[in-house]
Short mmCIF file of C-alpha atoms and ligand atoms in Angstrom, two decimals:
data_model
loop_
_atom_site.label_atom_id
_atom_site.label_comp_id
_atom_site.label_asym_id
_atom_site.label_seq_id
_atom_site.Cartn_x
_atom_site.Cartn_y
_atom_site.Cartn_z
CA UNK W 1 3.40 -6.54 -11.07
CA UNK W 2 0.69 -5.61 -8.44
CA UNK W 3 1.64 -6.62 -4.66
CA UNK W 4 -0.76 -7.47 -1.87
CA UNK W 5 -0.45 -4.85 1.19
CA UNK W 6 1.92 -7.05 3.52
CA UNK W 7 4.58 -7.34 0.75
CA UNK W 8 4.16 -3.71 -0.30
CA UNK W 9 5.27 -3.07 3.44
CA UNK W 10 7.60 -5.47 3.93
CA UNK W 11 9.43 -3.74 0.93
CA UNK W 12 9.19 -0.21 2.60
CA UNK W 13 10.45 -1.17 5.87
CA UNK W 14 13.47 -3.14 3.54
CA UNK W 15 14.05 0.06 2.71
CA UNK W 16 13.69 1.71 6.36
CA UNK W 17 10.67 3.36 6.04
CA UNK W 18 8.20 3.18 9.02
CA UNK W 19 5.19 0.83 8.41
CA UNK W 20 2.10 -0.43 10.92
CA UNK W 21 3.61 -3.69 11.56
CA UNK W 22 1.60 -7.09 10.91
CA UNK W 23 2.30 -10.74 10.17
CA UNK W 24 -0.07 -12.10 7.47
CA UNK W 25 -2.06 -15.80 8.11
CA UNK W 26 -3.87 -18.25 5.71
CA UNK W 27 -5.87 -19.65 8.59
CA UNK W 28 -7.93 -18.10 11.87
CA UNK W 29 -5.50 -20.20 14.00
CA UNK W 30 -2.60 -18.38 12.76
CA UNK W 31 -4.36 -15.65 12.77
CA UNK W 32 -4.51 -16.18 16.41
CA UNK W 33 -0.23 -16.89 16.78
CA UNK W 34 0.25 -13.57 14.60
CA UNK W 35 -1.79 -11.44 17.23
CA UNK W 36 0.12 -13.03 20.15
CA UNK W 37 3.09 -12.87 18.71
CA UNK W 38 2.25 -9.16 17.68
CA UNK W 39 1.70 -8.47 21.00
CA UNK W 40 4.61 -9.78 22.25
CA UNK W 41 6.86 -7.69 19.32
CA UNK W 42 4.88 -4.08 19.29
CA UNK W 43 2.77 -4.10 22.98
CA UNK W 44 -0.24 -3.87 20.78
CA UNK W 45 -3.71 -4.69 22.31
CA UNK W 46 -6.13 -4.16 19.82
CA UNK W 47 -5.60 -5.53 16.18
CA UNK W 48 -6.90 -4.89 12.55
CA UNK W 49 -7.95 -7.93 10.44
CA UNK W 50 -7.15 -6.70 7.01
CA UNK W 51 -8.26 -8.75 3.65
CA UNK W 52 -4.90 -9.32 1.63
CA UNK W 53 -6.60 -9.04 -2.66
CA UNK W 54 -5.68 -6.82 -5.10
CA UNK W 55 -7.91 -4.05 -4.68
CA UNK W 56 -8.35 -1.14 -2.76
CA UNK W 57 -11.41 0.13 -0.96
CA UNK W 58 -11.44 -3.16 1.38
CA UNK W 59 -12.88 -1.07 4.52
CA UNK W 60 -15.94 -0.14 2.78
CA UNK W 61 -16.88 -3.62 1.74
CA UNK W 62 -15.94 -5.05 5.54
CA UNK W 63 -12.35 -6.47 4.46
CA UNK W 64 -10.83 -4.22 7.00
CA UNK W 65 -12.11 -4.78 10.93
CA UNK W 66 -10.55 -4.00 14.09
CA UNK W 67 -10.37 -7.07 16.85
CA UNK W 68 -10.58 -6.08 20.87
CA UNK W 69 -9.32 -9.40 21.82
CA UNK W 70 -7.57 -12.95 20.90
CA UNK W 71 -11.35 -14.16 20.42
CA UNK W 72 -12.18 -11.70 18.31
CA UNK W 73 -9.35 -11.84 16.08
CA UNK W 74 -10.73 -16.04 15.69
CA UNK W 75 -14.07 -14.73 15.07
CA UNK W 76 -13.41 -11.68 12.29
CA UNK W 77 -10.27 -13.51 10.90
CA UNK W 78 -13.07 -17.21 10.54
CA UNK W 79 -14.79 -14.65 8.30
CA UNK W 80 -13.08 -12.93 6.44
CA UNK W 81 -10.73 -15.63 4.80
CA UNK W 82 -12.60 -17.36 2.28
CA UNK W 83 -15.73 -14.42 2.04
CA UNK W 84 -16.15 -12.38 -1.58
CA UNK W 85 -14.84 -9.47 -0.82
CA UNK W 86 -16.78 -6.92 -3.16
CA UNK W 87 -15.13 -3.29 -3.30
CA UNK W 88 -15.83 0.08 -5.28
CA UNK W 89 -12.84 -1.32 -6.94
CA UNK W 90 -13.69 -4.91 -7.44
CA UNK W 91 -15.98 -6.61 -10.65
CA UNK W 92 -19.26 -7.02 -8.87
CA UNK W 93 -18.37 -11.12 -7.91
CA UNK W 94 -15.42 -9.32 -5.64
CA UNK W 95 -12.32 -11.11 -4.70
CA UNK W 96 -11.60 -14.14 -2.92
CA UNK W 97 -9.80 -14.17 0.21
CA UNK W 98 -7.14 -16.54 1.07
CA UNK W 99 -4.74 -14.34 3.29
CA UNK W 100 -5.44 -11.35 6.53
CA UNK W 101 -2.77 -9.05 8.02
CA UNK W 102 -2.85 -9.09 11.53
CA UNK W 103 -1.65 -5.31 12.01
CA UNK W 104 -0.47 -3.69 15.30
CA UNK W 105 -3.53 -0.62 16.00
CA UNK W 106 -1.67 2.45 15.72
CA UNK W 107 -4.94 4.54 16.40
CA UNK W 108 -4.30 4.84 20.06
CA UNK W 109 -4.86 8.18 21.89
CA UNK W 110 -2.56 9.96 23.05
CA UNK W 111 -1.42 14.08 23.39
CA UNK W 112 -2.05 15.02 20.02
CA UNK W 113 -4.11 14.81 17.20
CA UNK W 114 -4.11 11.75 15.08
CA UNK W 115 -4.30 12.77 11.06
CA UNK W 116 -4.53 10.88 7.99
CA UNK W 117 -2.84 11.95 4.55
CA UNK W 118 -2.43 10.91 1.71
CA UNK W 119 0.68 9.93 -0.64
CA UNK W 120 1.86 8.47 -3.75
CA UNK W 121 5.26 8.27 -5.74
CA UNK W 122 4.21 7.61 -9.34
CA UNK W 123 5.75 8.31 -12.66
CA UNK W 124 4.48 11.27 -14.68
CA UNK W 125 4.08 10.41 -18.23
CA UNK W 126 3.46 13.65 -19.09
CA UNK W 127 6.78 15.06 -17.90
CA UNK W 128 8.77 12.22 -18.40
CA UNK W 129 9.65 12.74 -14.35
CA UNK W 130 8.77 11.21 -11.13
CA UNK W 131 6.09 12.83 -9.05
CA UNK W 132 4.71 12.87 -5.39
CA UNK W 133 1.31 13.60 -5.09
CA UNK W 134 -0.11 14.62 -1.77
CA UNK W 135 -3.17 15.47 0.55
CA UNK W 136 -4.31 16.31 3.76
CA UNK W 137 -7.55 14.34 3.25
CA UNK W 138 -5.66 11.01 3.25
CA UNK W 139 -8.24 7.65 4.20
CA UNK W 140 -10.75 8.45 1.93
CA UNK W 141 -11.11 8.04 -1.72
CA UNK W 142 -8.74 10.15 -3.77
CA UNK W 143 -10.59 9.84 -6.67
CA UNK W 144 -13.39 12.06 -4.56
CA UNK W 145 -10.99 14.42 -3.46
CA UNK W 146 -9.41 15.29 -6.59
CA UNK W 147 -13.35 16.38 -7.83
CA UNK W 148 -14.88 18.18 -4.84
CA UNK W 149 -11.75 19.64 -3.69
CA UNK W 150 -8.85 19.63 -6.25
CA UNK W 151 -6.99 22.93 -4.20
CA UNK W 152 -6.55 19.66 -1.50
CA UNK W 153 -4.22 17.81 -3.56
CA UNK W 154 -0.06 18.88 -4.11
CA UNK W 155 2.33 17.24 -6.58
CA UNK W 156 6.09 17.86 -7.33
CA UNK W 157 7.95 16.79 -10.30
CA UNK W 158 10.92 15.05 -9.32
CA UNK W 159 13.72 14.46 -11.44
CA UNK W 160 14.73 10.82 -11.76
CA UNK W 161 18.67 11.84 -11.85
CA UNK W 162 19.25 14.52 -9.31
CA UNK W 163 16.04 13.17 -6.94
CA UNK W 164 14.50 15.35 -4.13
CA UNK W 165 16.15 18.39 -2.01
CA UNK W 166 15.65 18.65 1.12
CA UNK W 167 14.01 22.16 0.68
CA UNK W 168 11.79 20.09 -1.46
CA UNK W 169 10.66 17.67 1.00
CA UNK W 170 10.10 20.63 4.05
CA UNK W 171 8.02 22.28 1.83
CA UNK W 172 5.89 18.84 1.31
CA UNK W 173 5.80 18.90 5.48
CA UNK W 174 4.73 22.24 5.38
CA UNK W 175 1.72 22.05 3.02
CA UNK W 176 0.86 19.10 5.38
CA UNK W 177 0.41 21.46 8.11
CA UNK W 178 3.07 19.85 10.42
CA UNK W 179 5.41 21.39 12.89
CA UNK W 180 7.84 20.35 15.43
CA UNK W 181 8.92 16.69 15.75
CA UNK W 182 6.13 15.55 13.32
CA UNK W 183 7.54 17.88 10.44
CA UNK W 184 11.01 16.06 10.73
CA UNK W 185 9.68 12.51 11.34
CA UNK W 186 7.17 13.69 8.23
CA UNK W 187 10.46 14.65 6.05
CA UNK W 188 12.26 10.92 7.32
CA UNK W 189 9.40 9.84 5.99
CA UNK W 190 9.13 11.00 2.45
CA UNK W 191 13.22 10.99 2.08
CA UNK W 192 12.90 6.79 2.97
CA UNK W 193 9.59 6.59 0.56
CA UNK W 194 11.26 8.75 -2.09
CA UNK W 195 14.42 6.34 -2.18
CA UNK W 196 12.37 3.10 -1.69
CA UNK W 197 10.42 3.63 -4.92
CA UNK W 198 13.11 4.57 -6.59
CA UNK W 199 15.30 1.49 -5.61
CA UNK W 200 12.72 -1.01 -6.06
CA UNK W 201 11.91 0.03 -9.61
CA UNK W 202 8.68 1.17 -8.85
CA UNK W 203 6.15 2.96 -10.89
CA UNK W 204 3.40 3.15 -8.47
CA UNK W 205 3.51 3.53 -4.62
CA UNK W 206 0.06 4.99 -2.80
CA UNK W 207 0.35 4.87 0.86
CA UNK W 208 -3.63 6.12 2.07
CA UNK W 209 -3.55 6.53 4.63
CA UNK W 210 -0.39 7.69 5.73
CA UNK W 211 -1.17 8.68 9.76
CA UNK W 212 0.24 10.95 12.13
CA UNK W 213 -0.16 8.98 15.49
CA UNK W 214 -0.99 10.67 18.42
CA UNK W 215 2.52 10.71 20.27
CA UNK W 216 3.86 12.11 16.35
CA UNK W 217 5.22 9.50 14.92
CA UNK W 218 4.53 8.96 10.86
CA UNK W 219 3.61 5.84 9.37
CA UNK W 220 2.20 3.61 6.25
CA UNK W 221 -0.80 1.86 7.26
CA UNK W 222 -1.87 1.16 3.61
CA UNK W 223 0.51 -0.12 0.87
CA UNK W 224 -0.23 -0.45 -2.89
CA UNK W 225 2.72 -1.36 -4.38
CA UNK W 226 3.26 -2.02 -8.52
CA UNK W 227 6.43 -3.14 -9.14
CA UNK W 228 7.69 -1.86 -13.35
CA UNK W 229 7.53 -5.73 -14.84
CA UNK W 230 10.18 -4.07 -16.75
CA UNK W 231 12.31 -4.10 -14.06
CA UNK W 232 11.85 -7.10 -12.84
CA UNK W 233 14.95 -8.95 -14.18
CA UNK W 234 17.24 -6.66 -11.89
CA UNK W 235 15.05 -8.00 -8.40
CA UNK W 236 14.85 -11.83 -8.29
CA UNK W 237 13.48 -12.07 -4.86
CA UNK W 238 10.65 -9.82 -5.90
CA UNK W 239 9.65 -12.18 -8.76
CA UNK W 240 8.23 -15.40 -5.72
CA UNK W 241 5.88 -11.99 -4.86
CA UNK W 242 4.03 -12.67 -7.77
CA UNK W 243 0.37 -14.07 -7.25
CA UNK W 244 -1.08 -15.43 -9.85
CA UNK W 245 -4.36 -16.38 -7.81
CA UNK W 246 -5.17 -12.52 -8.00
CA UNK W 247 -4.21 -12.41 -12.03
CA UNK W 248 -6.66 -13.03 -15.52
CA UNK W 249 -5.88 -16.14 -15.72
CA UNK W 250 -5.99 -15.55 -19.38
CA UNK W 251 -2.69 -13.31 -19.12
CA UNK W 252 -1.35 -15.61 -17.22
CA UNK W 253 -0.97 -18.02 -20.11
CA UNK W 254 -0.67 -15.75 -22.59
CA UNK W 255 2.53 -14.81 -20.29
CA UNK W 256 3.43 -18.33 -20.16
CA UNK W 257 3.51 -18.46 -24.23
CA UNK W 258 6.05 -14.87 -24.38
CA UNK W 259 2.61 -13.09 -24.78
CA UNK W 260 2.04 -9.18 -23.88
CA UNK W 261 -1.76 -9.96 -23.85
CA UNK W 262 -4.51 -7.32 -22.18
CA UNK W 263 -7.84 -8.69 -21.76
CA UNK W 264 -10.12 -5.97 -22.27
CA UNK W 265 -13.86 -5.84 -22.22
CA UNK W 266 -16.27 -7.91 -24.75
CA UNK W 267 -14.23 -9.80 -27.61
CA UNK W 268 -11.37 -7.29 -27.53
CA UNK W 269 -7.73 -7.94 -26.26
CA UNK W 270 -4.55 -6.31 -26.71
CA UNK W 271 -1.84 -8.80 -27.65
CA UNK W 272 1.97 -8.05 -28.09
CA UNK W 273 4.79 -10.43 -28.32
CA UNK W 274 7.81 -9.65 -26.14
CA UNK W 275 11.44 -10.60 -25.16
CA UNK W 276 12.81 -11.99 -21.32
P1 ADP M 301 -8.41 0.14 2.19
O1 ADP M 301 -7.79 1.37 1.62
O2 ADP M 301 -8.30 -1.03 1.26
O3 ADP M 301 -9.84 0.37 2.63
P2 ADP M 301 -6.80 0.60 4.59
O4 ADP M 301 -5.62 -0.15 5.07
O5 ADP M 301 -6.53 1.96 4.07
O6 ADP M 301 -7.58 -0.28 3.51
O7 ADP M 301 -7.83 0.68 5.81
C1 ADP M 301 -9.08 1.34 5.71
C2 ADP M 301 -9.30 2.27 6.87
O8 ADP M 301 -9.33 1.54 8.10
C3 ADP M 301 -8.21 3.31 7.06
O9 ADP M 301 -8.42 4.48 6.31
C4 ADP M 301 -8.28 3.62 8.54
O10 ADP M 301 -9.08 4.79 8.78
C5 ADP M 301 -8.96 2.40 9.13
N1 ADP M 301 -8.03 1.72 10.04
C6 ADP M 301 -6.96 1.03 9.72
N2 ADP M 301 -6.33 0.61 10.84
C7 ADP M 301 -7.07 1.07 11.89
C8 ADP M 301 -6.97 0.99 13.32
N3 ADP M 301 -5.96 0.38 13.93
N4 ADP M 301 -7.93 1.57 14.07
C9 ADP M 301 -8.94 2.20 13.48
N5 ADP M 301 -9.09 2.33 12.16
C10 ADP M 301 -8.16 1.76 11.37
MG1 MG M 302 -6.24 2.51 2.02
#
């Protein structure tokens, strides 16, 4: 099961790991409450308008803005909810919008350098193990990365049963370049991601980017989140996460009916019966 970005995040932070904080809003006039009351939770004064739709690569189509002011979070928030978003990653029709994150800006300057990385918790097929994968050229698109500049990206096998050491995880810090506070914020970081994905019975978690603020503090501004359907029997509350707006509707029924049914292109599907 696929999650929008704000429930990705709320499920880190369940788990205590450090996310850009936001309040999501059907409408530009709770748009407008979210930033206020954003402002009166973080101190923020700047926002970003973020399109809530399955599918990543919202920036580049103009799903992802940043608002100066109260007005401007009316005027980008008006459009955005209800446009088409169309991303590298959506069918060329895009995605509708029916929901923004109002997030706190966590690009403020400061004494040091801000960086984005790169980071996902995934399971390897392959090795029948977990696996971290990780970059230093985090915000851009991966899938780029891994071609031009494969040397760029890390991984680590994890076993499932005895998880990650911490040797493990300051070597992860360390091939991220980071030193001093960063490095142990940076190792928080991985040890509450690590144990999130795990608990939530996870197979996919990408956090890009993952930044290094300017007063070194780390955080998850993005979220993808895929909760194992397998799993889902053992987590309840996750199941009202569920949005069927963002589905085929033609799995959706066929889930309806006890159907395992994967629409694929042209006149072929995939279609397995399963039991709850
Ligand atoms: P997506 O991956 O769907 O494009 P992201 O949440 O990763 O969405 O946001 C896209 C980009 O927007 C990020 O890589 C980041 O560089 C930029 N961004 C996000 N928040 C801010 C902010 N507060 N100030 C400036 N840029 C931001
Ligand atoms: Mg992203």
């Amino acid at each position: 099961m696929n999650l929008h970005e704000y429930q990705g995040k709320q499920i880190l932070n369940s788990f205590g790991v450090n996310i850009q904080r936001g309040i999501v809003a059907s409408t530009a006039d709770e748009a407008v409450a979210a930033a206020k009351k954003l402002t009166e939770d973080t101190g923020t004064s700047w926002y970003v308008i973020k399109a809530q739709v399955h599918a990543g690569g919202r920036g580049k189509g103009g799903g992802v803005k940043v608002a100066k002011s109260i007005d401007e979070v009316r005027e980008i928030s008006s459009e955005i909810i209800g446009m088409n978003l169309v991303t590298p990653q959506t069918s060329v029709e895009g995605k509708k919008v029916h929901q923004v994150l109002i997030a706190e800006d966590v690009y403020y300057p400061g004494a040091s350098e801000i960086q984005e990385f790169y980071m996902s918790v995934l399971l390897n097929r392959q090795s029948s193990k977990n696996m971290i994968m990780y970059s230093t050229e985090g915000g851009v698109d991966i899938e780029s990365v891994a071609e031009n500049t494969p040397d760029l990206i890390h991984t680590i096998d994890i076993d499932p049963d005895s998880g990650l050491s911490d040797q493990e995880i300051s070597v992860i810090a360390d091939n991220l370049g980071l030193s001093g506070n960063a490095h142990s914020e940076m190792m928080e970081f991985v040890k509450s991601l690590y144990n999130a994905y795990s608990k939530s019975d996870s197979s996919l978690f990408e956090i890009n980017p993952v930044i290094k603020t300017s007063d070194d503090k780390i955080l998850a501004v993005d979220a993808k989140v895929t909760i194992d359907d397998n799993s889902l029997f053992r987590h309840q509350d996750y199941l009202e996460l569920r949005d069927i707006r963002e589905e085929n509707p033609i799995e959706v029924e066929a889930k309806k009916a006890g159907l395992n049914y994967v629409d694929l292109d042209g006149n072929v599907g995939c279609m397995a019966n399963f039991q709850e």
